[in-house]
Short mmCIF file of C-alpha atoms in Angstrom, two decimals:
data_model
loop_
_atom_site.label_atom_id
_atom_site.label_comp_id
_atom_site.label_asym_id
_atom_site.label_seq_id
_atom_site.Cartn_x
_atom_site.Cartn_y
_atom_site.Cartn_z
CA MET A 1 -30.10 -6.63 16.82
CA ALA A 2 -29.58 -10.37 15.88
CA ASP A 3 -25.78 -10.54 16.16
CA GLU A 4 -26.08 -9.18 19.57
CA LYS A 5 -28.37 -12.66 20.41
CA GLU A 6 -26.34 -15.02 18.62
CA ASP A 7 -22.96 -13.80 19.77
CA PRO A 8 -23.72 -14.36 23.52
CA THR A 9 -24.80 -17.82 22.96
CA PHE A 10 -21.73 -18.43 20.52
CA GLU A 11 -19.58 -17.58 23.40
CA GLU A 12 -21.48 -19.98 26.20
CA GLU A 13 -20.90 -22.78 23.54
CA ASN A 14 -16.87 -21.82 23.69
CA GLU A 15 -16.75 -22.04 27.58
CA GLU A 16 -17.65 -25.08 27.77
CA ILE A 17 -14.57 -26.64 26.33
CA GLY A 18 -13.52 -29.78 27.31
CA GLY A 19 -16.65 -30.51 29.14
CA GLY A 20 -18.37 -33.34 28.99
CA ALA A 21 -18.06 -36.58 26.53
CA GLU A 22 -20.85 -35.23 23.97
CA GLY A 23 -19.30 -34.55 20.47
CA GLY A 24 -21.26 -31.57 19.85
CA GLN A 25 -19.13 -28.58 17.99
CA GLY A 26 -19.03 -26.14 20.84
CA LYS A 27 -17.84 -28.92 23.15
CA ARG A 28 -14.95 -30.52 20.80
CA LYS A 29 -11.92 -29.89 21.86
CA ARG A 30 -9.83 -26.92 19.69
CA LEU A 31 -7.87 -28.35 17.28
CA PHE A 32 -6.20 -25.66 15.81
CA SER A 33 -6.60 -22.60 17.76
CA LYS A 34 -2.41 -21.63 18.07
CA GLU A 35 -1.96 -22.58 14.39
CA LEU A 36 -5.03 -20.79 12.84
CA ARG A 37 -4.21 -17.46 15.04
CA CYS A 38 -1.03 -17.25 13.39
CA MET A 39 -2.72 -18.21 9.95
CA MET A 40 -5.83 -14.73 10.24
CA TYR A 41 -2.59 -12.55 11.30
CA GLY A 42 -0.22 -13.50 8.45
CA PHE A 43 -3.92 -13.23 5.96
CA GLY A 44 -4.65 -9.63 7.33
CA ASP A 45 -6.30 -9.59 10.67
CA ASP A 46 -5.10 -7.98 13.44
CA GLN A 47 -2.19 -9.70 15.75
CA ASN A 48 -5.00 -10.42 18.27
CA PRO A 49 -7.66 -11.90 17.04
CA TYR A 50 -10.84 -12.46 18.78
CA THR A 51 -11.16 -15.95 20.11
CA GLU A 52 -14.41 -16.18 18.83
CA SER A 53 -13.57 -15.88 15.17
CA VAL A 54 -11.07 -18.39 15.51
CA ASP A 55 -13.45 -20.74 16.96
CA ILE A 56 -16.10 -20.03 13.61
CA LEU A 57 -13.03 -20.57 11.54
CA GLU A 58 -11.93 -23.52 12.97
CA ASP A 59 -15.41 -25.26 12.97
CA LEU A 60 -15.57 -23.80 9.21
CA VAL A 61 -12.19 -25.64 8.56
CA ILE A 62 -13.24 -28.98 10.24
CA GLU A 63 -16.31 -28.94 8.06
CA PHE A 64 -14.38 -28.09 4.99
CA ILE A 65 -12.63 -30.74 5.48
CA THR A 66 -15.09 -33.33 6.11
CA GLU A 67 -16.97 -32.23 3.17
CA MET A 68 -14.29 -32.77 0.81
CA THR A 69 -13.38 -36.25 2.54
CA HIS A 70 -16.98 -37.52 1.84
CA LYS A 71 -16.88 -36.43 -1.51
CA ALA A 72 -13.24 -37.76 -2.26
CA MET A 73 -14.96 -41.12 -0.99
CA SER A 74 -17.45 -41.53 -3.29
CA ILE A 75 -15.99 -41.05 -6.50
CA GLY A 76 -12.80 -42.78 -8.14
CA ARG A 77 -12.32 -45.50 -5.59
CA GLN A 78 -14.90 -45.81 -3.28
CA GLY A 79 -14.42 -45.50 0.51
CA ARG A 80 -10.91 -44.57 0.31
CA VAL A 81 -9.20 -41.05 -0.42
CA GLN A 82 -6.55 -40.41 -2.75
CA VAL A 83 -4.64 -37.23 -4.25
CA GLU A 84 -6.24 -37.93 -7.27
CA ASP A 85 -9.76 -37.42 -5.93
CA ILE A 86 -8.79 -34.21 -4.16
CA VAL A 87 -7.22 -32.97 -7.45
CA PHE A 88 -10.25 -33.65 -9.18
CA LEU A 89 -12.83 -32.01 -6.80
CA ILE A 90 -10.55 -29.29 -6.89
CA ARG A 91 -10.32 -28.37 -10.61
CA LYS A 92 -12.72 -25.40 -10.60
CA ASP A 93 -11.05 -23.58 -8.11
CA PRO A 94 -7.58 -21.58 -9.28
CA ARG A 95 -6.31 -20.59 -6.39
CA LYS A 96 -6.69 -24.27 -4.56
CA PHE A 97 -5.71 -26.07 -7.52
CA ALA A 98 -2.41 -24.25 -8.38
CA GLN A 99 -1.81 -24.88 -4.38
CA VAL A 100 -1.93 -28.50 -4.71
CA LYS A 101 -0.17 -28.78 -7.69
CA ASP A 102 2.94 -26.44 -5.77
CA LEU A 103 2.97 -28.40 -2.44
CA LEU A 104 2.81 -31.58 -4.45
CA THR A 105 5.48 -30.70 -6.53
CA MET A 106 7.81 -29.18 -4.13
CA ASN A 107 7.26 -32.41 -1.47
CA GLU A 108 9.34 -34.83 -4.31
CA GLU A 109 11.51 -32.27 -5.15
CA LEU A 110 12.52 -32.37 -1.13
CA LYS A 111 12.01 -36.20 -1.09
CA ARG A 112 14.59 -36.29 -4.17
CA ALA A 113 16.88 -33.83 -2.12
CA ARG A 114 17.18 -35.70 0.95
CA LYS A 115 17.48 -39.21 -1.01
CA ALA A 116 20.72 -37.64 -2.83
CA PHE A 117 21.70 -36.25 0.78
CA ASP A 118 21.44 -39.21 2.18
CA GLU A 119 22.92 -41.40 -0.53
CA ALA A 120 26.16 -39.00 -0.55
CA ASN A 121 26.61 -39.44 3.03
CA TYR A 122 25.90 -43.56 2.72
CA GLY A 123 28.67 -43.34 -0.34
CA SER A 124 31.39 -41.32 2.00
CA MET B 1 -5.49 0.72 7.68
CA ASP B 2 -2.33 -0.34 6.23
CA ASN B 3 -2.29 -3.77 7.35
CA ALA B 4 -5.72 -4.44 6.10
CA CYS B 5 -4.69 -2.74 2.70
CA GLU B 6 -1.40 -4.47 2.44
CA SER B 7 -2.20 -8.26 2.85
CA PRO B 8 -5.04 -8.21 0.52
CA ALA B 9 -2.72 -6.79 -2.09
CA GLU B 10 -0.04 -9.87 -1.04
CA LYS B 11 -2.45 -12.43 -1.19
CA VAL B 12 -3.03 -11.17 -4.94
CA THR B 13 0.64 -11.05 -5.57
CA GLU B 14 0.51 -15.05 -4.94
CA THR B 15 -2.82 -15.69 -6.21
CA VAL B 16 -1.39 -13.48 -9.27
CA GLU B 17 1.72 -16.13 -9.53
CA SER B 18 0.09 -18.81 -8.83
CA ASP B 19 -2.43 -18.36 -11.56
CA GLU B 20 0.14 -16.76 -14.36
CA THR B 21 1.96 -20.09 -13.44
CA ALA B 22 -1.11 -23.01 -13.98
CA ALA B 23 -2.32 -20.42 -16.73
CA ALA B 24 0.92 -19.49 -18.84
CA PRO B 25 -0.21 -20.83 -22.36
CA VAL B 26 -3.21 -18.21 -22.07
CA ALA B 27 -1.41 -14.68 -21.86
CA PRO B 28 -3.15 -11.90 -20.23
CA ARG B 29 -4.18 -9.66 -22.29
CA ALA B 30 -3.40 -6.60 -20.22
CA ALA B 31 -4.69 -3.19 -21.53
CA ASP B 32 -2.33 -0.69 -19.83
CA THR B 33 1.55 -1.92 -20.79
CA ASP B 34 3.63 0.94 -19.74
CA GLY B 35 6.21 -1.12 -19.11
CA ILE B 36 7.50 -2.14 -15.75
CA PRO B 37 6.07 0.81 -13.34
CA GLU B 38 8.70 2.15 -10.54
CA GLU B 39 6.39 1.59 -7.65
CA THR B 40 5.98 -1.31 -5.89
CA ASP B 41 2.87 -1.54 -4.38
CA ARG B 42 1.27 -1.82 -7.80
CA ASP B 43 1.60 -6.04 -7.64
CA GLY B 44 -0.67 -6.97 -9.76
CA ASP B 45 0.01 -4.35 -12.47
CA VAL B 46 4.10 -5.25 -12.28
CA LYS B 47 3.41 -8.91 -12.70
CA GLU B 48 0.79 -8.23 -15.43
CA ALA B 49 3.08 -6.52 -17.33
CA ALA B 50 5.84 -8.34 -16.67
CA ALA B 51 3.81 -11.31 -18.18
CA GLU B 52 2.98 -9.08 -21.40
CA GLU B 53 6.71 -8.51 -21.62
CA ASN B 54 7.73 -12.08 -21.30
CA GLU B 55 5.09 -13.40 -24.00
CA LEU B 56 6.67 -10.69 -26.33
CA LYS B 57 10.57 -11.85 -25.63
CA SER B 58 9.51 -15.28 -25.74
CA GLN B 59 7.64 -14.89 -29.63
CA ASP B 60 10.87 -13.18 -30.62
CA ILE B 61 12.68 -15.84 -29.47
CA SER B 62 10.43 -18.56 -31.18
CA ASP B 63 10.54 -17.47 -34.66
CA PRO B 64 14.36 -18.50 -35.70
CA ALA B 65 13.44 -21.74 -34.09
CA ALA B 66 10.61 -22.52 -36.02
CA THR B 67 12.20 -22.14 -39.28
CA GLU B 68 15.13 -24.92 -37.95
CA ARG B 69 12.80 -27.41 -37.17
CA GLU B 70 10.93 -27.12 -40.78
CA ASP B 71 13.81 -29.50 -41.94
CA SER B 72 12.68 -32.48 -39.25
CA SER B 73 10.81 -35.32 -40.61
CA LEU B 74 7.72 -34.47 -38.16
CA THR B 75 3.98 -34.19 -39.98
CA PRO B 76 3.31 -30.14 -39.97
CA ALA B 77 0.94 -30.76 -37.07
CA ALA B 78 3.38 -32.84 -34.97
CA LYS B 79 5.93 -30.07 -35.74
CA LYS B 80 3.51 -27.36 -34.22
CA LEU B 81 3.01 -29.56 -30.75
CA LYS B 82 6.32 -29.95 -30.39
CA ILE B 83 6.87 -25.90 -31.24
CA ASP B 84 4.11 -25.23 -28.79
CA THR B 85 5.26 -27.20 -26.18
CA LYS B 86 8.88 -26.09 -25.99
CA GLU B 87 7.59 -22.58 -26.49
CA LYS B 88 5.62 -22.81 -23.32
CA LYS B 89 8.17 -24.44 -21.14
CA GLU B 90 10.33 -21.53 -21.64
CA LYS B 91 7.78 -18.57 -21.33
CA LYS B 92 7.27 -20.74 -17.95
CA GLN B 93 10.38 -20.86 -16.99
CA LYS B 94 11.40 -17.29 -17.89
CA VAL B 95 8.09 -16.37 -15.61
CA ASP B 96 9.28 -18.38 -12.81
CA GLU B 97 12.63 -16.16 -12.86
CA ASP B 98 11.23 -13.20 -13.47
CA GLU B 99 8.55 -13.97 -10.67
CA ILE B 100 11.45 -14.91 -8.27
CA GLN B 101 13.44 -11.56 -8.49
CA LYS B 102 10.04 -9.91 -8.53
CA MET B 103 9.36 -11.51 -5.03
CA GLN B 104 12.76 -10.97 -4.06
CA ILE B 105 12.58 -6.73 -4.86
CA LEU B 106 9.67 -6.90 -2.94
CA VAL B 107 10.39 -8.50 0.19
CA SER B 108 13.35 -6.82 0.35
CA SER B 109 11.32 -3.59 0.71
CA PHE B 110 9.00 -4.99 3.24
CA SER B 111 8.81 -2.71 6.48
CA GLU B 112 8.85 -4.83 9.61
CA GLU B 113 5.56 -4.59 10.74
CA GLN B 114 4.72 -6.06 7.08
CA LEU B 115 7.36 -8.91 7.58
CA ASN B 116 5.95 -10.32 10.54
CA ARG B 117 2.98 -10.55 8.84
CA TYR B 118 4.37 -12.43 5.64
CA GLU B 119 6.63 -14.42 7.69
CA MET B 120 3.65 -15.86 9.83
CA TYR B 121 1.81 -16.03 6.34
CA ARG B 122 4.48 -18.18 5.02
CA ARG B 123 5.05 -20.12 8.16
CA SER B 124 1.51 -20.99 9.91
CA ALA B 125 0.24 -24.56 8.72
CA PHE B 126 -1.92 -26.83 10.21
CA PRO B 127 -0.33 -29.85 11.83
CA LYS B 128 -0.28 -32.50 9.85
CA ALA B 129 -0.95 -34.98 13.12
CA ALA B 130 -4.08 -33.27 13.63
CA VAL B 131 -5.11 -33.48 10.08
CA LYS B 132 -4.53 -36.57 9.28
CA ARG B 133 -6.11 -37.75 12.77
CA LEU B 134 -9.20 -35.74 11.66
CA ILE B 135 -9.22 -37.70 8.22
CA GLN B 136 -8.67 -41.07 9.24
CA SER B 137 -11.48 -40.46 11.87
CA ILE B 138 -13.85 -39.65 8.92
CA THR B 139 -12.75 -42.18 6.54
CA GLY B 140 -12.20 -45.15 8.86
CA THR B 141 -8.99 -46.20 6.75
CA SER B 142 -5.20 -45.13 6.74
CA VAL B 143 -4.75 -42.50 4.33
CA SER B 144 -1.19 -41.35 2.79
CA GLN B 145 0.85 -38.59 3.32
CA ASN B 146 0.08 -37.17 0.13
CA VAL B 147 -3.44 -36.43 0.64
CA VAL B 148 -2.53 -35.09 4.53
CA ILE B 149 -0.49 -32.65 2.55
CA ALA B 150 -2.72 -31.74 -0.15
CA MET B 151 -5.77 -31.43 2.45
CA SER B 152 -3.78 -29.16 4.54
CA GLY B 153 -2.70 -27.08 1.82
CA ILE B 154 -6.24 -26.70 0.16
CA SER B 155 -8.12 -25.82 3.82
CA LYS B 156 -5.28 -23.16 4.22
CA VAL B 157 -6.06 -21.89 1.04
CA PHE B 158 -9.65 -22.26 2.13
CA VAL B 159 -9.07 -19.94 5.63
CA GLY B 160 -7.46 -17.30 3.38
CA GLU B 161 -10.51 -17.18 1.34
CA VAL B 162 -12.65 -16.66 3.90
CA VAL B 163 -10.77 -13.99 6.10
CA GLU B 164 -9.91 -11.59 3.22
CA GLU B 165 -13.64 -12.09 2.23
CA ALA B 166 -14.37 -10.94 5.71
CA LEU B 167 -11.94 -8.25 5.63
CA ASP B 168 -13.65 -6.96 2.06
CA VAL B 169 -16.85 -7.15 4.59
CA CYS B 170 -15.49 -5.41 7.50
CA GLU B 171 -14.02 -2.45 5.35
CA LYS B 172 -17.36 -1.98 3.85
CA TRP B 173 -18.97 -1.62 6.85
CA GLY B 174 -16.64 1.28 7.69
CA GLU B 175 -15.34 -0.92 11.12
CA MET B 176 -11.68 -1.52 11.49
CA PRO B 177 -9.99 -5.45 12.16
CA PRO B 178 -10.09 -7.25 14.86
CA LEU B 179 -12.74 -9.49 12.98
CA GLN B 180 -15.78 -10.24 14.44
CA PRO B 181 -18.03 -12.73 14.14
CA LYS B 182 -20.53 -10.51 11.96
CA HIS B 183 -17.67 -10.06 9.67
CA MET B 184 -17.12 -14.19 9.60
CA ARG B 185 -20.56 -14.80 8.88
CA GLU B 186 -21.39 -12.50 6.00
CA ALA B 187 -17.89 -13.49 4.56
CA VAL B 188 -19.46 -17.22 4.52
CA ARG B 189 -22.55 -16.52 3.32
CA ARG B 190 -21.57 -14.11 0.08
CA LEU B 191 -18.84 -17.43 -0.42
CA LYS B 192 -21.91 -19.19 -0.51
CA SER B 193 -23.54 -17.82 -2.55
CA LYS B 194 -20.52 -17.86 -4.85
CA GLY B 195 -19.90 -21.71 -4.46
CA GLN B 196 -17.09 -21.79 -2.65
CA ILE B 197 -18.09 -23.87 0.36
CA PRO B 198 -18.79 -27.14 -0.25
CA ASN B 199 -22.32 -28.10 0.86
CA SER B 200 -23.55 -31.41 0.55
CA LYS B 201 -26.52 -31.50 2.93
CA HIS B 202 -29.15 -29.94 0.62
CA LYS B 203 -30.37 -31.64 -1.85
CA LYS B 204 -30.95 -29.80 -5.26
CA ILE B 205 -34.09 -30.60 -7.04
CA ILE B 206 -33.52 -30.34 -10.75
CA PHE B 207 -36.84 -30.96 -12.49
CA PHE B 208 -39.95 -30.87 -10.79
#
């Protein structure tokens, strides 16, 4: 029964998208709606996930990024966010740690490949 | 229910891969070593069996190599370290190659619906501009590109964890996808008790 009470109020919040300049949670413009839908389908949800679920996830992601950023600002070099700080914060979570390492390694490889490609073009 | 069952298995595959590449020195001591099973839906077992086999292979190869290095002028401790790191690298490369092969075999045997879902899983990502804007609005200073890349990657893994947990909850309550907000909230509550969700608003009192 508690769910039925909560859901209508949640829906009301989402109807007021973009209405008013207030920076409240429900009234902020949705940043990740499209991408989150694709992501939810990729991770196992239905092909058309519910809008309310997408909204909940977006709020969660924004809160997650905010928390990580605040934590990263408080360690290492104060007031700045650096990659080392993020890696340090993630060290206990094996999945995220491996993902960050893979992403950064691949980024380096791509940069090197692009640089080599450009130099080859420049030479010829 | 195919979809709900298939995708966690896929994610397990990805996780097992990353766990194994990250923990290659700590070989998984799987009890069931039936060689490489023929079926492709028990991905976790396939990977673990392959890892065991690789470990045995590299151990056989490293023994003659160890005897060769006895003639070098390193101290025994340094020699052992050198051999260990070389073994780990070889093991890691072999595990990578095998993993790539197995992934190729797996993906080639997907149905169309599974292919769609896998494509969405690989391709979906958070827009870098929006993430960069968000981080910069919090820090007040500019951030490097690597930070944005790392943060988007972690957020995607985070979404995956929540969605997987919500699918578990949904299945446990005997309901069908699409996921409803109540599943998501229960998933968040469970992850919070596991400590997966960072929360710095609650100040913990240690001693009183």
